[in-house]
Structure formats: structure tokens, C-alpha cells
XYZ file of C-alpha atoms in Angstrom:
627
model
C -0.036 0.054 0.079
C 1.173 3.554 -0.894
C 0.565 6.477 1.351
C 1.355 10.064 0.411
C 0.696 13.602 0.366
C -0.758 15.072 -2.891
C 1.458 18.097 -2.301
C 2.620 19.518 0.853
C 1.902 23.167 -0.034
C -1.940 22.823 -0.999
C -3.775 22.462 2.257
C -6.219 25.001 0.845
C -7.076 23.207 -2.329
C -10.176 21.285 -1.192
C -11.740 24.561 0.377
C -10.840 26.417 -2.689
C -12.809 23.759 -4.928
C -15.602 23.800 -2.402
C -15.911 27.662 -2.291
C -14.512 29.220 -5.276
C -14.231 26.887 -8.440
C -17.916 25.541 -8.303
C -20.603 27.941 -7.136
C -23.256 25.137 -7.632
C -22.441 22.041 -5.860
C -24.744 19.941 -7.658
C -22.623 19.921 -10.755
C -20.293 17.240 -9.274
C -22.549 14.563 -10.723
C -22.133 16.085 -14.131
C -18.357 16.015 -13.858
C -18.071 12.623 -12.506
C -20.563 11.221 -15.211
C -18.720 13.193 -18.014
C -15.282 11.563 -16.905
C -16.973 8.146 -17.167
C -18.310 9.144 -20.605
C -14.815 10.395 -21.672
C -13.128 7.235 -20.448
C -15.563 5.091 -22.443
C -15.163 7.196 -25.567
C -11.361 7.023 -25.293
C -11.396 3.392 -25.182
C -13.676 3.176 -28.236
C -11.082 5.382 -30.132
C -8.067 3.107 -29.043
C -10.080 -0.007 -30.036
C -10.785 1.513 -33.496
C -7.228 2.416 -34.167
C -5.973 -0.981 -32.930
C -4.114 0.323 -29.913
C -6.287 -1.632 -27.427
C -6.882 -5.163 -27.962
C -10.283 -5.667 -26.289
C -13.921 -6.024 -26.832
C -15.926 -2.761 -26.616
C -19.077 -4.296 -26.089
C -22.181 -2.161 -24.932
C -20.690 -0.077 -22.255
C -22.874 1.925 -19.834
C -22.384 4.311 -16.933
C -24.298 3.355 -13.813
C -25.192 5.578 -10.859
C -26.300 4.071 -7.702
C -27.486 5.513 -4.456
C -26.765 3.548 -1.205
C -28.921 5.724 1.213
C -28.064 3.687 4.268
C -24.447 3.606 3.842
C -24.462 7.391 2.776
C -22.713 6.608 -0.564
C -23.213 7.474 -4.233
C -21.400 4.818 -6.738
C -20.587 6.056 -10.381
C -19.341 3.263 -12.373
C -18.126 3.160 -16.017
C -16.771 0.375 -18.191
C -14.351 2.655 -19.912
C -10.536 2.410 -20.254
C -9.836 2.413 -16.511
C -6.374 3.294 -14.986
C -3.355 1.486 -13.621
C -1.943 2.142 -10.242
C 0.844 4.444 -12.111
C -1.976 6.279 -13.998
C -4.029 7.097 -10.782
C -0.653 8.320 -9.452
C -0.193 10.469 -12.360
C -3.606 11.805 -13.129
C -5.200 11.946 -9.955
C -2.250 12.983 -7.548
C 0.286 14.812 -9.647
C -1.230 16.178 -12.618
C -4.216 17.681 -10.603
C -1.910 19.456 -8.533
C 1.105 20.370 -10.828
C 1.880 23.971 -10.252
C -0.716 24.104 -7.525
C 0.733 27.212 -5.945
C 0.532 29.225 -9.004
C -2.777 27.704 -9.520
C -4.058 28.921 -6.205
C -2.708 32.298 -6.802
C -4.063 32.823 -10.217
C -7.471 31.323 -9.701
C -8.728 31.816 -6.298
C -10.493 35.081 -7.404
C -11.709 34.358 -10.697
C -11.063 30.813 -11.615
C -11.464 31.814 -15.218
C -9.132 29.491 -17.474
C -11.182 28.046 -19.987
C -8.975 24.633 -20.146
C -8.484 24.256 -16.410
C -10.659 21.233 -15.876
C -8.642 19.366 -18.460
C -5.326 20.771 -17.179
C -5.821 20.011 -13.458
C -8.313 17.161 -13.339
C -10.464 19.432 -11.103
C -13.595 17.916 -12.678
C -13.062 14.782 -10.533
C -12.206 16.770 -7.398
C -15.568 18.595 -7.603
C -16.711 15.284 -5.826
C -15.162 16.768 -2.543
C -17.921 19.422 -2.657
C -20.438 16.865 -1.402
C -18.223 13.960 -0.154
C -16.089 13.722 3.118
C -14.230 10.919 1.558
C -13.585 9.561 -1.966
C -12.632 6.349 -3.216
C -11.492 5.184 -6.849
C -11.600 1.497 -7.565
C -10.225 1.075 -11.232
C -9.086 -1.448 -13.593
C -7.223 -0.740 -16.800
C -8.060 -2.341 -20.222
C -4.111 -3.263 -20.017
C -3.456 -6.496 -18.347
C -2.407 -4.965 -14.960
C -3.668 -5.037 -11.522
C -6.664 -2.811 -10.301
C -5.973 0.112 -7.946
C -7.897 1.620 -4.927
C -7.244 5.060 -4.149
C -8.750 6.721 -1.030
C -8.659 10.466 0.014
C -10.824 12.060 2.817
C -10.369 15.619 1.506
C -6.890 16.296 3.296
C -3.708 16.335 1.069
C -3.132 12.892 2.333
C -4.215 9.812 0.120
C -3.760 6.071 0.244
C -3.124 3.825 -3.003
C -3.352 0.123 -2.929
C -4.139 -2.992 -5.100
C -7.792 -3.934 -5.406
C -9.598 -7.152 -6.489
C -11.705 -5.518 -9.013
C -11.554 -7.832 -12.283
C -13.831 -5.945 -14.666
C -12.586 -3.217 -16.831
C -13.334 0.507 -15.967
C -13.608 2.753 -12.834
C -16.013 3.035 -9.993
C -16.010 6.151 -8.034
C -17.560 5.942 -4.329
C -18.590 9.185 -2.553
C -19.005 9.044 1.246
C -21.421 11.830 1.484
C -20.782 14.631 3.830
C -23.354 15.590 6.634
C -24.114 19.049 4.868
C -24.917 17.147 1.599
C -27.447 14.496 2.651
C -29.932 15.632 -0.013
C -27.996 14.001 -2.755
C -28.871 10.550 -1.344
C -32.553 11.114 -2.414
C -33.415 9.200 -5.625
C -35.456 11.936 -6.896
C -32.546 14.392 -6.442
C -30.041 12.456 -8.440
C -32.668 11.424 -10.945
C -33.548 15.296 -11.532
C -29.595 16.003 -11.846
C -29.147 13.278 -14.446
C -32.122 14.612 -16.285
C -30.935 18.159 -16.028
C -27.019 17.622 -17.091
C -26.745 14.192 -18.528
C -30.069 13.729 -20.571
C -28.269 13.651 -23.979
C -24.844 12.123 -23.054
C -23.417 9.927 -25.636
C -23.126 6.853 -23.497
C -26.130 5.147 -21.805
C -26.721 6.128 -18.243
C -28.410 3.520 -15.857
C -30.050 4.535 -12.736
C -31.944 1.914 -11.036
C -34.286 -0.369 -12.917
C -37.988 -0.253 -14.197
C -40.479 -2.718 -14.577
C -42.056 -3.400 -18.005
C -45.245 -5.433 -18.574
C -44.919 -7.973 -21.657
C -47.920 -8.120 -24.200
C -50.691 -10.911 -23.724
C -49.908 -13.624 -25.930
C -52.762 -14.330 -28.587
C -53.465 -17.834 -27.414
C -53.341 -16.978 -23.511
C -56.227 -18.149 -21.591
C -58.523 -15.597 -19.764
C -57.059 -15.835 -16.404
C -53.606 -15.199 -17.702
C -51.569 -12.735 -15.874
C -49.197 -10.665 -17.867
C -45.506 -11.127 -17.156
C -43.264 -8.490 -16.068
C -39.589 -8.113 -16.647
C -37.139 -5.884 -14.900
C -35.145 -3.506 -17.371
C -32.171 -1.105 -16.759
C -33.505 2.324 -16.251
C -31.671 4.382 -18.940
C -32.407 7.986 -18.269
C -30.549 9.527 -21.317
C -31.114 9.604 -25.058
C -27.529 9.072 -26.256
C -28.100 10.206 -29.913
C -30.166 13.350 -29.725
C -31.490 14.824 -32.937
C -28.912 17.554 -33.217
C -25.967 14.958 -33.427
C -27.574 13.633 -36.694
C -27.467 15.153 -40.257
C -30.499 17.137 -41.188
C -31.047 14.658 -44.064
C -31.536 11.943 -41.611
C -34.363 13.611 -39.836
C -38.036 14.005 -40.838
C -40.383 17.028 -39.672
C -41.831 14.561 -37.142
C -38.384 13.758 -35.713
C -37.759 17.494 -35.187
C -41.233 17.857 -33.438
C -40.584 14.776 -31.316
C -37.266 16.355 -30.185
C -38.895 19.529 -29.348
C -41.324 17.514 -26.923
C -38.227 15.580 -25.650
C -36.798 19.118 -24.778
C -39.862 20.615 -23.599
C -42.289 17.951 -22.339
C -44.597 20.579 -20.769
C -44.863 22.734 -23.977
C -48.202 21.846 -25.617
C -47.809 24.190 -28.603
C -45.897 22.915 -31.719
C -43.081 25.080 -32.787
C -43.507 26.906 -36.054
C -40.338 25.854 -37.646
C -36.646 24.891 -36.824
C -33.396 25.717 -38.006
C -30.763 23.000 -37.838
C -27.099 24.276 -37.214
C -24.329 22.244 -38.449
C -20.693 23.590 -38.929
C -17.134 22.236 -38.467
C -15.191 25.253 -39.752
C -13.839 27.685 -38.312
C -15.236 26.266 -35.130
C -17.459 23.126 -34.225
C -21.063 23.969 -33.537
C -24.214 21.797 -33.801
C -27.652 22.567 -32.768
C -31.327 22.886 -33.395
C -33.287 26.127 -32.775
C -37.015 26.386 -32.863
C -39.246 29.332 -33.401
C -42.243 29.222 -31.030
C -45.321 31.066 -31.304
C -44.616 34.547 -29.938
C -47.205 36.964 -31.117
C -46.457 40.712 -30.027
C -45.573 40.224 -26.338
C -42.056 41.560 -25.502
C -42.035 40.069 -22.273
C -41.060 36.608 -23.607
C -39.368 34.258 -21.162
C -35.715 34.003 -22.200
C -33.122 31.204 -21.246
C -34.947 28.606 -23.298
C -31.937 27.667 -25.328
C -29.728 24.933 -23.846
C -26.054 25.229 -24.205
C -24.121 21.817 -24.413
C -20.494 20.744 -24.526
C -20.212 17.665 -26.382
C -23.530 16.477 -25.187
C -23.048 17.638 -21.621
C -25.500 20.195 -20.530
C -23.787 23.578 -19.297
C -26.312 26.181 -18.970
C -29.525 28.025 -20.412
C -28.024 31.334 -20.177
C -26.699 31.537 -23.701
C -26.023 35.506 -23.722
C -23.118 36.285 -25.833
C -23.073 33.116 -27.744
C -26.635 33.536 -29.297
C -27.421 36.859 -30.716
C -29.835 38.526 -28.116
C -32.734 38.782 -30.490
C -32.711 34.835 -30.826
C -32.900 34.177 -27.103
C -36.452 34.467 -27.457
C -36.179 31.107 -29.374
C -36.095 27.580 -27.952
C -33.509 24.641 -28.549
C -30.055 23.518 -28.226
C -26.713 24.490 -29.187
C -23.547 22.203 -28.763
C -20.091 23.412 -29.192
C -16.764 22.110 -27.692
C -15.130 25.269 -28.700
C -17.201 27.497 -26.560
C -14.489 28.928 -23.890
C -16.190 28.633 -20.291
C -14.936 29.263 -16.971
C -13.703 26.175 -14.802
C -17.107 25.586 -13.400
C -18.620 25.844 -16.852
C -20.927 28.419 -15.447
C -19.702 31.511 -17.254
C -18.721 32.428 -20.593
C -15.118 33.709 -21.248
C -14.807 36.954 -23.505
C -13.245 35.477 -26.683
C -13.038 36.158 -30.290
C -14.452 32.871 -31.177
C -17.607 33.666 -29.261
C -18.516 36.544 -31.613
C -17.800 34.426 -34.606
C -20.231 31.788 -33.373
C -22.860 34.525 -32.778
C -22.197 35.876 -36.217
C -22.488 32.545 -37.796
C -25.868 31.901 -35.879
C -27.168 35.210 -37.030
C -26.296 34.511 -40.735
C -27.666 30.882 -40.559
C -30.998 31.902 -39.184
C -31.343 34.769 -41.936
C -30.584 31.997 -44.614
C -32.946 29.616 -43.278
C -35.835 32.478 -43.170
C -35.067 33.470 -46.581
C -35.205 29.762 -47.860
C -38.634 29.162 -45.921
C -39.963 32.474 -47.435
C -38.908 31.513 -50.933
C -40.142 27.695 -50.650
C -43.548 28.571 -49.284
C -44.424 32.147 -49.071
C -48.117 31.405 -48.196
C -47.085 29.497 -45.143
C -44.464 32.084 -44.210
C -47.140 34.873 -44.350
C -49.397 32.702 -42.228
C -46.823 32.499 -39.479
C -45.672 36.180 -39.704
C -47.523 37.511 -36.781
C -46.066 34.708 -34.516
C -42.501 35.544 -35.502
C -42.300 39.237 -36.422
C -41.170 40.367 -32.929
C -38.025 38.292 -33.115
C -37.290 39.525 -36.583
C -37.964 43.233 -36.127
C -35.849 42.944 -32.913
C -33.237 41.365 -34.873
C -33.372 44.305 -37.640
C -32.848 46.811 -34.658
C -30.279 44.985 -32.679
C -27.893 43.121 -35.381
C -26.478 44.989 -38.571
C -25.839 41.697 -40.108
C -29.293 40.368 -39.809
C -30.817 43.583 -40.908
C -28.767 43.479 -44.187
C -30.271 40.214 -45.039
C -33.771 40.828 -43.676
C -35.092 42.788 -46.806
C -35.275 39.514 -48.501
C -38.040 37.938 -46.077
C -39.375 40.708 -43.708
C -42.827 41.498 -44.541
C -45.169 44.338 -44.087
C -48.886 43.488 -43.809
C -51.757 45.727 -44.866
C -54.869 46.064 -42.874
C -56.606 43.722 -45.199
C -54.121 40.810 -44.704
C -52.001 41.368 -47.824
C -48.307 40.985 -47.304
C -45.329 42.980 -49.080
C -41.647 43.027 -48.699
C -40.267 46.734 -48.487
C -39.151 46.687 -52.199
C -42.656 45.109 -53.328
C -44.322 47.992 -51.156
C -42.275 50.627 -52.772
C -43.149 49.362 -56.286
C -46.734 49.018 -55.333
C -47.329 52.410 -53.740
C -45.087 54.711 -55.754
C -47.575 55.752 -58.373
C -50.369 56.609 -55.844
C -48.583 57.607 -52.711
C -45.779 59.791 -53.746
C -46.123 63.259 -52.512
C -45.597 66.557 -54.280
C -41.935 66.515 -52.966
C -41.223 63.146 -54.456
C -41.293 61.194 -51.181
C -43.044 57.915 -50.949
C -45.392 58.124 -48.025
C -46.244 54.616 -46.410
C -49.366 54.898 -44.391
C -49.932 52.657 -41.315
C -52.297 51.878 -38.429
C -51.300 50.433 -35.098
C -54.774 49.280 -34.329
C -57.468 48.497 -36.874
C -60.394 49.110 -34.524
C -59.193 52.318 -32.713
C -58.046 53.848 -35.968
C -61.017 52.522 -38.079
C -62.264 55.916 -39.304
C -58.915 57.104 -40.449
C -58.123 53.852 -42.279
C -61.411 54.187 -44.226
C -60.628 57.811 -45.097
C -57.255 56.540 -46.693
C -58.757 53.467 -48.303
C -61.622 55.938 -49.891
C -58.490 57.706 -51.672
C -57.206 54.392 -52.776
C -54.374 54.406 -50.540
C -52.734 51.177 -48.832
C -52.769 51.110 -44.947
C -50.231 48.824 -43.219
C -50.914 47.221 -40.011
C -47.969 47.727 -37.924
C -48.700 46.938 -34.300
C -45.444 45.588 -32.602
C -44.321 47.544 -29.621
C -40.904 48.652 -31.255
C -42.456 49.571 -34.437
C -41.398 53.122 -33.841
C -37.805 52.243 -33.535
C -37.856 50.194 -36.655
C -39.498 52.494 -39.124
C -37.119 55.303 -37.790
C -34.188 53.009 -38.965
C -35.808 52.129 -42.276
C -36.496 55.802 -43.046
C -32.825 56.583 -42.034
C -31.619 53.891 -44.593
C -34.099 55.051 -47.262
C -34.166 58.645 -47.665
C -36.965 58.527 -50.330
C -39.626 57.012 -47.969
C -41.467 58.050 -45.024
C -43.782 56.335 -42.601
C -46.970 58.343 -41.470
C -49.531 56.686 -39.058
C -53.049 57.411 -40.435
C -54.314 59.152 -37.576
C -51.620 61.804 -37.488
C -53.118 64.232 -39.881
C -56.300 64.641 -42.001
C -55.934 62.520 -44.988
C -55.202 65.475 -47.575
C -52.270 66.345 -45.547
C -50.914 62.717 -44.966
C -49.873 62.664 -48.623
C -49.555 66.312 -49.722
C -50.531 66.675 -53.554
C -50.468 69.776 -55.454
C -54.055 70.997 -55.260
C -55.363 73.005 -52.446
C -59.054 72.965 -51.501
C -60.718 76.315 -51.493
C -62.078 77.425 -48.249
C -65.696 78.916 -47.945
C -64.597 81.176 -45.137
C -62.325 84.285 -45.767
C -59.161 84.889 -43.865
C -60.820 87.326 -41.205
C -63.860 84.624 -40.694
C -61.144 81.944 -40.139
C -59.400 84.146 -37.628
C -62.602 84.809 -36.038
C -63.478 80.976 -35.782
C -60.142 80.046 -34.520
C -60.507 82.749 -31.580
C -63.947 81.481 -30.684
C -62.769 77.644 -30.689
C -59.679 78.499 -28.537
C -62.008 79.822 -26.017
C -63.514 76.515 -25.052
C -60.772 74.002 -26.382
C -58.326 72.539 -23.820
C -54.657 73.420 -23.961
C -53.567 69.979 -24.923
C -55.114 70.446 -28.437
C -53.662 72.578 -31.121
C -56.243 74.040 -33.182
C -55.657 73.729 -36.957
C -58.011 75.119 -39.519
C -58.043 73.136 -42.865
C -60.332 73.510 -46.076
C -61.564 69.974 -46.826
C -64.381 68.361 -48.696
C -67.683 69.581 -47.133
C -68.576 66.058 -46.515
C -65.483 65.288 -44.473
C -65.869 65.099 -40.540
C -66.067 68.735 -39.170
C -63.725 68.035 -36.265
C -60.723 65.477 -36.580
C -58.389 64.897 -33.900
C -54.907 63.861 -35.052
C -51.486 62.957 -33.145
C -48.423 64.553 -34.734
C -46.385 61.670 -36.088
C -42.997 63.018 -34.818
C -44.008 63.861 -31.158
C -45.936 60.558 -30.980
C -43.086 58.306 -32.383
C -40.395 59.994 -30.088
C -42.607 59.309 -27.190
C -43.075 55.739 -27.927
C -39.581 55.219 -28.513
C -38.684 56.833 -25.086
C -41.315 54.485 -23.517
C -39.975 51.355 -25.004
C -36.374 52.123 -24.259
C -33.672 53.544 -26.553
C -34.065 56.111 -29.115
C -36.519 58.920 -28.972
C -35.724 62.231 -27.087
C -34.551 62.270 -23.400
C -37.652 62.364 -20.981
C -40.170 62.302 -23.908
C -41.781 59.149 -22.544
C -43.175 61.081 -19.511
C -44.671 64.074 -21.832
C -48.368 64.594 -21.747
C -49.976 63.607 -24.875
C -50.596 66.327 -27.454
C -52.943 66.509 -30.112
C -53.891 68.447 -33.078
C -57.609 69.496 -33.740
C -58.309 69.882 -37.255
C -61.440 71.788 -38.081
C -62.958 71.746 -41.485
C -63.680 75.169 -42.511
C -65.889 73.905 -45.493
C -68.250 71.981 -42.932
C -71.620 73.337 -41.868
C -70.773 73.001 -38.267
C -67.755 75.404 -38.629
C -70.135 78.060 -40.060
C -72.585 77.477 -37.452
C -69.987 77.941 -34.655
C -68.789 80.938 -36.380
C -72.269 82.762 -36.871
C -73.763 81.837 -33.383
C -74.302 85.021 -31.444
C -75.362 82.874 -28.286
C -72.175 82.311 -26.467
C -73.684 79.504 -24.364
C -74.782 77.721 -27.561
C -71.579 78.312 -29.232
C -69.640 76.708 -26.216
C -72.178 73.840 -26.354
C -71.531 73.246 -30.168
C -67.797 73.316 -29.811
C -67.764 70.913 -26.544
C -70.273 68.569 -28.229
C -68.173 68.330 -31.434
C -64.958 68.006 -29.738
C -66.224 64.995 -27.452
C -67.476 63.299 -30.651
C -63.898 63.607 -32.256
C -62.441 62.300 -29.047
C -64.954 59.457 -28.867
C -63.847 58.370 -32.509
C -60.128 58.340 -31.173
C -61.098 56.537 -27.989
C -59.987 59.388 -26.040
C -63.253 60.294 -24.244
C -63.033 58.535 -20.840
C -64.357 58.750 -17.177
C -66.090 62.086 -16.052
C -65.856 63.531 -19.394
C -67.575 60.623 -21.164
C -70.361 60.627 -18.377
C -71.069 64.145 -18.880
C -71.224 63.613 -22.831
C -73.656 60.752 -22.652
C -75.866 62.902 -20.251
C -75.684 65.952 -22.530
C -76.512 63.788 -25.450
C -79.518 62.220 -23.786
C -80.804 65.754 -22.954
C -80.542 66.681 -26.634
C -83.034 64.139 -27.676
C -85.674 64.723 -25.317
């Protein structure tokens, strides 16, 4: 039997592991099962190149809990270790340069390759164990070895009578970690971290009832058999080629990832690249609608099929964090506990690749089946609009597939829209005016006025649309977006002809004075000569002011403090209407006030602005008028 010290100067290594390197104690199981997987896959490689002359068989990794004995066993059938290798990999390599290691990593623990360099994946066992044993038999024809350590620098190493190839790690669970002796806890951790590991993982057994034979008698009792309870899927969909998978395979994998999600995804994007970095994965577009408060962190990050985190910020462009799915890359640099992402040039390249790949896929979907893409537009638009705002590379490609729907449910790309509207919606200054509504019901009368003129009206109702149209206008100097309720229809798209007013300039001045005596300060009175059949009073909201206010409220852009400004409106009064003449010519000031207030309330009612006390007073006044 050998006894020794791992390194006389590293008494602090175990508290360091417990305290600094791994903030989350539960990942000990991930690390130990990962080590068993590595040992098994390395053996497979050695056999394939003829270096190991043994049978690979059908190896599994087994996790066993001995609640009474307060022990957890992790057993693999991988390449195992000789006593010399235990000495080398567990004792020496783990602590080579340990003093420098302590100095360098106790604060930040940020070296991406630290687990591999120092063997610390194994030492995470001491976060939950007061003593750890390794019983291991190499695939080479050498005696088995038994290593024991109680968390101090002392260890013992002696021969063992193990005859089967592989390694068994026994954790003697510490008093402060007894929760890990519960089957449900271990089962939950295996499901979280090891659900897609490439080697089958056994945790207990399950009973399966055999089918009843056709010729069985009536009193036949179905037989049952005990089977290994394999908790993982070693060949998840993302490890396969897209050509091997059907639509149903992708949907089944989505259900496997999100068993509690009942809605089907709209479509998926299969990522598969091996240069200049390795990356595989499947991203799913769920139904999103216009809600910006989407629950993020639904994309799971894996390293070689080992679950790392669902915080993929930095790896996946921010606008795509609203998607669901899996990304797997051995090239993503993580810190020692795999819980944090390193700042690294490769990460930006990965993010750029994912952006490009998603844009290419969306373009292909649009080209292959435009009708289907249009049908899904309202469920995906918030992601794409956000992508156009936040990622220049995505914005560059988005013109090929981003859609602009009209209030009549027809869909155009921006280029199609320009072509469609240029003849009828170009103003006297040569600018193409794109009219839009934010709410079909609330702006119904304005939409109808525009349609009467033969104009197309878009329906743009996402919460970030003000930001997006601002960006599009900046990049397309020849177009301007104007909401249909921002002015009366003749002013929205200014043509050459000006309507003639039936009132003289003096009459208009007198009318404006009378109106302003009764109109609240929030309304700016504008006199316009319109068709005599047009509404006498129209409330509009200036495009620029409203847009800046909206941009301030949804973050970014806009003008500082505008989000808290009170609403400002224009009151457009049609000087060619009979009502305007009546107000002007009424001698009775009480009656004049009554006419103005009633007309203003009607205009407010059409804009859904009449509420509370004002609405109650209006209804009462209206009833009195029809007595």
C-alpha cells in the first residue's frame, strides 16, 4: 500500500474547490458522469485504431445511491487506470503547479481549459463528499488499484480485487450534503445535465409488462420483466445530419426538450458547422405574437452533449434568445465551473454565424412557401423586428423576407411595397409616403378615409415599430412612414391641389378665436379647407412627437424624457363644414360653447379618448339633446 501527500503546499485546495471554483455543488454529478463518458469514448477510439485489443461491447455508466451507507457510486466500463496512472492523473497532474494555480485562480477561476489541465472535474466530488474512493481496472493487463482520500492532502493507494474493466468512484456523502442521497434529487440532476450524454446512463431499474400472448387463457396474468432504467438519449437529433431527420423527428425532439410545452413550434433551424469552429444544434421558433416580455433562457447550451447552462447570452445574438432549442459546441470557452462564458473572439464568430444561418433559413422558408411564411408572420415578427434593430448583419439580409402586412391581410416586402405604392402615394416633393395603423379598430375611421382615396394602409402593431420605422427611414431617404391618424387625409400625402375654403381669412381668424376659448390647452387648433362631406372635427396626433414618445417608452432612441410628456393632439377643424359656419355665426355664446364641446367630444370618442367623467357628461348631455 502506498500513502503520500498530494502536495505539501496545497492544504487549501479543497476549500478552494468547494468555495470558489464551483458555485453550484450539484454539478459534481455532471463532472463525474462526464469523466466516465470520456473514459468510455477514449476506449472506443483506442479500439478503433487498434491500440486496445479488447472488446468494446455495449458499455454503460451506472449511478447507484446507497442511502443507508450514505454513499453514491458512479461506475463506468471505460479504459480504466493502472496504479501508475492514478498516481499521475489523480495525484500529480491535478496539482502540478498548485501554488501558482491557487494564486492565479482563487479570485476568478477563469481559465477555460482548467478542468482538463488540473483534473479538477474529478475533484468537484469533494464538494459533497467527506471521503472519495476510486476503484479502477485498466484495459491493459495490469492489477486494479484502489485510491482513497478524505479531503485532506493525504491519500492511500493500494491494489484492488476488481476484475472488470473500468472505474468505480464512491462518494461518502458529507453531513451537509445528504440531500444528494435522495433518488429524486439524483434523477433530477441526471435529467438536467446528462439527458443527452453519448453513453447510456443507468439509474436503477424499471418494470415493464410484457404483452399478452394471442392464445393466452382468460385468467392469464401478464408477465413483467426488470429492465435497466436508462435515463438519457445518447443520440439526440442535433447529433444527426438534417438529411436523416423528418419534420416529425424535429417535433418529437422539441417535445423531448420541453415536455410541458403543448404548442408545436412553427419551424426549426438545424445548425451544423465544423469550420472555423465546431457547432451543432437545433433552434425552434415558438409562437410569440407581439409580447415583448418573452421568457428567455429557453436555449440550452451543451459541450459534447453535456449540459452546461441555459444562459446563452453572448453566444446567441440577443434577439434569438427568444427562441428555444439546443446549441452544442466544444469550442465555446467557459470558466472552470462551466457556469460563465469567457470573453473570446470565437464567441463573436459563433454569434455571427448563428445570425447568418438563421437569416439564410428564413429566406429559404420564405422562398419555398411564401403563403405558409405569411401565415406564421404575426407569430415570429417580434423576433425579426428586434433582430433588424439589434444586429446589423441580420438587418442587411432581412429585406429578402421581412414582411409588411396591410390592414386587409396582404403582405409585401419593402421593395414590393415601394413598387406597389409609388404611383399613388408619392407626395409633391417626390417622397413615397407609407401609411400605417397601429390598431385597426381604434383607427378605423382614419383607415377608411385613406382607403377611400385608394391608399394602402399597413398594419404595424408591434411595441418596437417606432424604432424600426425610424431605422428604415434613415436607410431609405426617399420614403417616410406616417400613421393614418397623424393628420387629416389630404395632409398625409400632400399633392399639389389645395382645396378652396368657403371662409375668408378674417372669418377663419374669428373662428379660431372662438374655438380656442373652449378647447383645452392639450389640443392645437388647425383650420383646414376640406371636402364639405368630411368630418367637421378630426383629432390627430403629430407623427414626430408621438413616435419619439413611443420610442422613449420602449427604451432606446427617442428624445430624453419624452416618455413622460403629456399627450399632445391637433384638432383639425374643417372650414368647409356646416358646423364650422354654425359655430362662427352663433351669437349665443352658451350655444356656441355647447356646439364646440359636443363636436370635440364626438371627435375624442372616435379616437377612443373620451373616458371617465368626460364620457359620463357627454352621454348625459347627448340624452338631453334628444328629449
